[in-house]
mmCIF file of C-alpha atoms and ligand atoms in Angstrom:
data_model
loop_
_atom_site.group_PDB
_atom_site.id
_atom_site.type_symbol
_atom_site.label_atom_id
_atom_site.label_comp_id
_atom_site.label_asym_id
_atom_site.label_seq_id
_atom_site.Cartn_x
_atom_site.Cartn_y
_atom_site.Cartn_z
ATOM 1 C CA MET C 1 -3.192 -73.937 -14.378
ATOM 2 C CA THR C 2 0.322 -73.890 -12.709
ATOM 3 C CA ARG C 3 1.736 -70.477 -12.158
ATOM 4 C CA LEU C 4 5.510 -69.565 -11.997
ATOM 5 C CA SER C 5 7.419 -68.050 -9.093
ATOM 6 C CA PRO C 6 8.346 -64.513 -9.775
ATOM 7 C CA ALA C 7 12.016 -65.462 -10.666
ATOM 8 C CA GLY C 8 10.647 -68.407 -12.971
ATOM 9 C CA ARG C 9 8.476 -65.876 -14.747
ATOM 10 C CA LYS C 10 11.305 -63.241 -15.180
ATOM 11 C CA ALA C 11 13.345 -66.251 -16.692
ATOM 12 C CA LEU C 12 10.537 -67.234 -18.929
ATOM 13 C CA LEU C 13 9.981 -63.600 -19.955
ATOM 14 C CA THR C 14 13.634 -63.232 -20.853
ATOM 15 C CA LEU C 15 13.651 -66.357 -22.946
ATOM 16 C CA HIS C 16 10.484 -65.251 -24.705
ATOM 17 C CA VAL C 17 11.930 -61.904 -25.650
ATOM 18 C CA VAL C 18 15.300 -63.149 -26.796
ATOM 19 C CA THR C 19 13.827 -66.089 -28.834
ATOM 20 C CA SER C 20 10.944 -63.884 -30.286
ATOM 21 C CA VAL C 21 12.869 -60.748 -31.265
ATOM 22 C CA GLY C 22 15.813 -62.876 -32.425
ATOM 23 C CA TRP C 23 13.297 -64.515 -34.771
ATOM 24 C CA LEU C 24 12.339 -61.102 -36.128
ATOM 25 C CA GLY C 25 16.196 -60.484 -36.605
ATOM 26 C CA ALA C 26 16.932 -63.747 -38.322
ATOM 27 C CA ASP C 27 13.728 -62.743 -40.716
ATOM 28 C CA LEU C 28 15.396 -59.349 -41.650
ATOM 29 C CA VAL C 29 18.668 -61.164 -42.220
ATOM 30 C CA LEU C 30 16.711 -63.453 -44.662
ATOM 31 C CA LEU C 31 15.043 -60.278 -46.198
ATOM 32 C CA THR C 32 18.557 -58.717 -46.648
ATOM 33 C CA LEU C 33 19.885 -61.942 -48.512
ATOM 34 C CA GLY C 34 16.787 -61.939 -50.848
ATOM 35 C CA VAL C 35 17.437 -58.292 -51.664
ATOM 36 C CA ALA C 36 21.046 -58.937 -52.281
ATOM 37 C CA GLY C 37 20.314 -61.712 -54.539
ATOM 38 C CA LEU C 38 17.956 -59.508 -56.613
ATOM 39 C CA ARG C 39 20.497 -56.759 -56.704
ATOM 40 C CA GLY C 40 23.208 -58.975 -58.353
ATOM 41 C CA ALA C 41 25.065 -60.640 -55.400
ATOM 42 C CA ASP C 42 26.758 -63.911 -56.312
ATOM 43 C CA PRO C 43 23.667 -66.414 -56.187
ATOM 44 C CA GLU C 44 26.027 -69.323 -55.518
ATOM 45 C CA VAL C 45 26.794 -67.552 -52.097
ATOM 46 C CA VAL C 46 23.529 -65.887 -51.286
ATOM 47 C CA TYR C 47 21.065 -68.486 -51.759
ATOM 48 C CA PRO C 48 22.910 -71.493 -50.188
ATOM 49 C CA ALA C 49 23.479 -69.132 -47.207
ATOM 50 C CA ALA C 50 19.668 -68.243 -47.129
ATOM 51 C CA ALA C 51 19.054 -72.069 -47.203
ATOM 52 C CA LEU C 52 21.339 -72.818 -44.407
ATOM 53 C CA LEU C 53 19.748 -69.810 -42.384
ATOM 54 C CA VAL C 54 16.261 -71.174 -42.839
ATOM 55 C CA THR C 55 17.106 -74.778 -42.137
ATOM 56 C CA TRP C 56 19.363 -74.339 -38.980
ATOM 57 C CA LEU C 57 18.012 -71.202 -37.265
ATOM 58 C CA PHE C 58 14.821 -69.755 -38.815
ATOM 59 C CA ALA C 59 12.440 -72.701 -39.009
ATOM 60 C CA PRO C 60 13.719 -74.464 -35.637
ATOM 61 C CA LEU C 61 13.496 -70.928 -33.911
ATOM 62 C CA SER C 62 10.014 -70.536 -35.246
ATOM 63 C CA VAL C 63 8.856 -73.603 -33.377
ATOM 64 C CA VAL C 64 10.606 -72.490 -30.128
ATOM 65 C CA VAL C 65 9.203 -69.088 -30.360
ATOM 66 C CA TRP C 66 5.562 -70.513 -30.686
ATOM 67 C CA LEU C 67 6.083 -73.055 -27.837
ATOM 68 C CA VAL C 68 7.750 -70.368 -25.434
ATOM 69 C CA GLY C 69 5.025 -67.831 -26.455
ATOM 70 C CA LEU C 70 2.415 -70.314 -25.489
ATOM 71 C CA ALA C 71 4.054 -70.976 -22.382
ATOM 72 C CA SER C 72 4.344 -67.287 -21.565
ATOM 73 C CA ALA C 73 0.640 -67.062 -21.781
ATOM 74 C CA LEU C 74 -0.372 -70.300 -20.092
ATOM 75 C CA LEU C 75 2.000 -70.038 -17.095
ATOM 76 C CA THR C 76 1.249 -66.478 -16.186
ATOM 77 C CA PRO C 77 -1.868 -64.578 -15.026
ATOM 78 C CA TRP C 78 -2.264 -63.321 -18.611
ATOM 79 C CA GLY C 79 -3.650 -66.593 -19.903
ATOM 80 C CA LEU C 80 -4.210 -67.478 -23.513
ATOM 81 C CA LEU C 81 -7.957 -66.494 -23.720
ATOM 82 C CA ARG C 82 -8.217 -63.469 -21.472
ATOM 83 C CA TRP C 83 -6.750 -60.621 -23.295
ATOM 84 C CA ARG C 84 -7.261 -59.784 -26.947
ATOM 85 C CA TRP C 85 -3.682 -58.805 -27.562
ATOM 86 C CA VAL C 86 -2.473 -62.191 -26.353
ATOM 87 C CA LEU C 87 -4.872 -64.079 -28.447
ATOM 88 C CA VAL C 88 -4.145 -61.953 -31.520
ATOM 89 C CA LYS C 89 -0.445 -62.552 -31.048
ATOM 90 C CA PHE C 90 -0.997 -66.273 -30.696
ATOM 91 C CA ALA C 91 -3.148 -66.308 -33.980
ATOM 92 C CA VAL C 92 -0.511 -64.322 -36.010
ATOM 93 C CA THR C 93 2.475 -66.232 -34.745
ATOM 94 C CA THR C 94 0.586 -69.603 -35.468
ATOM 95 C CA VAL C 95 -0.133 -68.359 -39.014
ATOM 96 C CA VAL C 96 3.458 -67.292 -39.507
ATOM 97 C CA LEU C 97 4.722 -70.633 -38.234
ATOM 98 C CA THR C 98 2.542 -72.579 -40.506
ATOM 99 C CA LEU C 99 3.571 -70.439 -43.464
ATOM 100 C CA VAL C 100 7.451 -70.836 -42.514
ATOM 101 C CA LEU C 101 7.212 -74.631 -42.186
ATOM 102 C CA LEU C 102 4.970 -75.429 -45.028
ATOM 103 C CA LEU C 103 5.930 -72.947 -47.815
ATOM 104 C CA LEU C 104 9.051 -70.711 -46.877
ATOM 105 C CA THR C 105 11.446 -73.468 -45.606
ATOM 106 C CA PRO C 106 10.900 -75.892 -48.727
ATOM 107 C CA ARG C 107 11.163 -73.053 -51.134
ATOM 108 C CA VAL C 108 14.283 -71.434 -49.690
ATOM 109 C CA ARG C 109 15.928 -74.960 -49.475
ATOM 110 C CA HIS C 110 15.094 -75.563 -53.136
ATOM 111 C CA LEU C 111 16.463 -72.022 -53.963
ATOM 112 C CA GLY C 112 19.661 -72.887 -52.153
ATOM 113 C CA GLU C 113 20.011 -76.069 -54.227
ATOM 114 C CA LEU C 114 19.553 -74.312 -57.573
ATOM 115 C CA ALA C 115 21.437 -71.141 -56.665
ATOM 116 C CA GLY C 116 22.706 -69.483 -59.903
ATOM 117 C CA ALA C 117 19.984 -71.561 -61.940
ATOM 118 C CA ALA C 118 17.166 -70.187 -59.879
ATOM 119 C CA ASP C 119 14.491 -68.333 -61.857
ATOM 120 C CA THR C 120 13.347 -64.788 -61.215
ATOM 121 C CA HIS C 121 9.990 -65.956 -59.614
ATOM 122 C CA LEU C 122 11.891 -67.963 -56.894
ATOM 123 C CA ARG C 123 14.194 -65.136 -56.114
ATOM 124 C CA VAL C 124 11.508 -62.656 -55.818
ATOM 125 C CA ASP C 125 9.855 -65.074 -53.230
ATOM 126 C CA LEU C 126 12.867 -64.549 -50.938
ATOM 127 C CA VAL C 127 12.120 -60.804 -50.894
ATOM 128 C CA VAL C 128 8.238 -61.008 -50.766
ATOM 129 C CA ALA C 129 7.956 -63.739 -47.977
ATOM 130 C CA PRO C 130 10.395 -62.301 -45.377
ATOM 131 C CA THR C 131 8.779 -58.836 -46.138
ATOM 132 C CA VAL C 132 5.413 -60.147 -45.133
ATOM 133 C CA SER C 133 6.583 -62.203 -42.177
ATOM 134 C CA SER C 134 8.838 -59.384 -40.671
ATOM 135 C CA THR C 135 5.906 -56.888 -40.876
ATOM 136 C CA LEU C 136 3.716 -59.305 -39.005
ATOM 137 C CA LEU C 137 6.417 -59.961 -36.442
ATOM 138 C CA LEU C 138 6.963 -56.233 -36.067
ATOM 139 C CA VAL C 139 3.055 -55.784 -35.533
ATOM 140 C CA VAL C 140 3.158 -58.657 -33.034
ATOM 141 C CA THR C 141 6.171 -56.868 -31.011
ATOM 142 C CA VAL C 142 4.269 -53.645 -31.018
ATOM 143 C CA LEU C 143 1.134 -55.333 -29.485
ATOM 144 C CA SER C 144 3.253 -56.989 -26.819
ATOM 145 C CA THR C 145 4.638 -53.582 -25.586
ATOM 146 C CA TYR C 146 1.143 -51.655 -26.102
ATOM 147 C CA LYS C 147 -1.106 -54.410 -24.973
ATOM 148 C CA PRO C 148 -4.083 -52.845 -26.531
ATOM 149 C CA TRP C 149 -7.866 -53.784 -26.731
ATOM 150 C CA GLY C 150 -8.537 -54.978 -23.172
ATOM 151 C CA ARG C 151 -10.126 -58.269 -22.146
ATOM 152 C CA LEU C 152 -11.986 -60.708 -24.111
ATOM 153 C CA ARG C 153 -14.429 -61.476 -21.186
ATOM 154 C CA PRO C 154 -15.334 -58.997 -18.260
ATOM 155 C CA ALA C 155 -12.951 -59.409 -15.378
ATOM 156 C CA ARG C 156 -14.123 -61.141 -12.171
ATOM 157 C CA PRO C 157 -14.551 -58.263 -9.473
ATOM 158 C CA ALA C 158 -11.219 -58.909 -7.766
ATOM 159 C CA ALA C 159 -9.236 -59.568 -11.086
ATOM 160 C CA ARG C 160 -6.951 -56.837 -12.139
ATOM 161 C CA ARG C 161 -4.541 -56.366 -14.984
ATOM 162 C CA PRO C 162 -1.730 -58.988 -14.412
ATOM 163 C CA ALA C 163 1.336 -57.405 -12.606
ATOM 164 C CA ALA C 164 4.577 -57.017 -14.370
ATOM 165 C CA ALA C 165 7.090 -59.729 -14.720
ATOM 166 C CA GLY C 166 8.822 -60.444 -11.489
ATOM 167 C CA ARG C 167 6.001 -59.047 -9.216
ATOM 168 C CA ARG C 168 3.233 -61.259 -7.696
ATOM 169 C CA GLY C 169 0.686 -61.732 -10.476
HETATM 170 C C1 LIG W 1 2.561 -67.982 -29.417
HETATM 171 C C2 LIG W 1 2.631 -66.751 -29.627
HETATM 172 C C3 LIG W 1 2.803 -65.755 -28.564
HETATM 173 C C4 LIG W 1 2.075 -65.656 -27.303
HETATM 174 C C5 LIG W 1 1.145 -66.598 -26.730
HETATM 175 C C6 LIG W 1 2.774 -64.641 -26.618
HETATM 176 C C7 LIG W 1 2.240 -64.182 -25.397
HETATM 177 C C8 LIG W 1 3.018 -63.284 -24.369
HETATM 178 C C9 LIG W 1 2.687 -62.892 -23.114
HETATM 179 C C10 LIG W 1 1.555 -63.527 -22.372
HETATM 180 C C11 LIG W 1 3.564 -61.949 -22.681
HETATM 181 C C12 LIG W 1 3.697 -61.350 -21.187
HETATM 182 C C13 LIG W 1 4.611 -62.356 -20.479
HETATM 183 C C14 LIG W 1 4.711 -61.796 -18.958
HETATM 184 O O1 LIG W 1 4.361 -60.702 -18.649
HETATM 185 O O2 LIG W 1 5.432 -62.745 -18.246
HETATM 186 C C15 LIG W 1 4.430 -61.650 -23.789
HETATM 187 C C16 LIG W 1 5.555 -60.791 -23.694
HETATM 188 C C17 LIG W 1 6.153 -60.403 -24.969
HETATM 189 N N1 LIG W 1 6.079 -60.854 -26.098
HETATM 190 FE FE1 LIG W 1 4.945 -62.484 -26.675
HETATM 191 N N2 LIG W 1 3.844 -64.093 -27.233
HETATM 192 C C18 LIG W 1 3.796 -64.773 -28.492
HETATM 193 C C19 LIG W 1 4.755 -64.409 -29.490
HETATM 194 C C20 LIG W 1 5.544 -63.265 -29.514
HETATM 195 C C21 LIG W 1 6.260 -62.942 -30.726
HETATM 196 C C22 LIG W 1 6.295 -63.502 -32.189
HETATM 197 C C23 LIG W 1 7.007 -61.743 -30.419
HETATM 198 C C24 LIG W 1 7.880 -60.873 -31.219
HETATM 199 C C25 LIG W 1 8.282 -61.164 -32.334
HETATM 200 C C26 LIG W 1 6.710 -61.309 -28.892
HETATM 201 C C27 LIG W 1 7.233 -60.277 -28.197
HETATM 202 C C28 LIG W 1 7.085 -60.244 -26.917
HETATM 203 C C29 LIG W 1 7.569 -59.057 -26.208
HETATM 204 C C30 LIG W 1 8.676 -58.206 -26.724
HETATM 205 C C31 LIG W 1 7.030 -59.292 -24.885
HETATM 206 C C32 LIG W 1 7.614 -58.349 -23.640
HETATM 207 C C33 LIG W 1 6.437 -57.365 -23.483
HETATM 208 C C34 LIG W 1 6.658 -56.455 -22.123
HETATM 209 O O3 LIG W 1 7.230 -57.004 -21.296
HETATM 210 O O4 LIG W 1 5.852 -55.644 -21.979
HETATM 211 N N3 LIG W 1 5.847 -62.459 -28.637
HETATM 212 N N4 LIG W 1 4.046 -62.477 -24.900
#
C-alpha cells in the first residue's frame, strides 16, 4: 500500500481532524436546533434551518469524513485491519454514515418542509437522532486519542506502534 511522506501525512491528519471534529460540531448544532424546536422556538425558522444544515453541510461532510478517515488508515502505517481502535472507528463511522444518509437526512428534510405543521414524533426525532450520533462520534474521538485495545494480530518482530504524524512510520 502507498505510504505518504511525513509532510503528506501531517496534511492528511489535519484534514481528517478538521473534517471529523467539524462533523461532530455540526451534529451538535443539529441537536441544538432540535432542542430549540421542542422548547417553543419558531418552527418556521428552526426546521428549515435544520434541513439546510443537513442537506448542505452534515450529509456531504459525513461522506467526506468516511473517505478521509479511510485514507488516514490505508495510507499510514496504522492500516485498517491492524489495530482494534482503528477498525472500531471505521465500523462506528460506517454505521453513523449509513443512518445519516438513509434515515436522518430524508426525515430532517421532510421536517423542514412541514415546519410548523410537523407532529411531535418528527420533532422528537431531531433530538434523539443527533443525541445518539453525537455520543457515538464523541466515543470515536476518545478512541482516536487514547488508541486502546492493542493489535488485532500479533506484530511481526520488527513492527512497532506507528510513529506520530510527521515522523517516519
Ligand atoms: C472511517 C472512519 C475513520 C477511520 C478509519 C479513522 C482512522 C484514523 C487513523 C488511522 C488515525 C491516525 C492517523 C495518523 O496518525 O496519521 C486517526 C486519527 C484521528 N481521528 Fe480518525 N478515523 C475515522 C473517523 C474518525 C472520526 C469520525 C473522528 C471524530 C469524530 C475521528 C477523529 C480522529 C482524531 C481526533 C485523530 C487524531 C488522533 C491523534 O493524533 O492522536 N476519526 N483516525
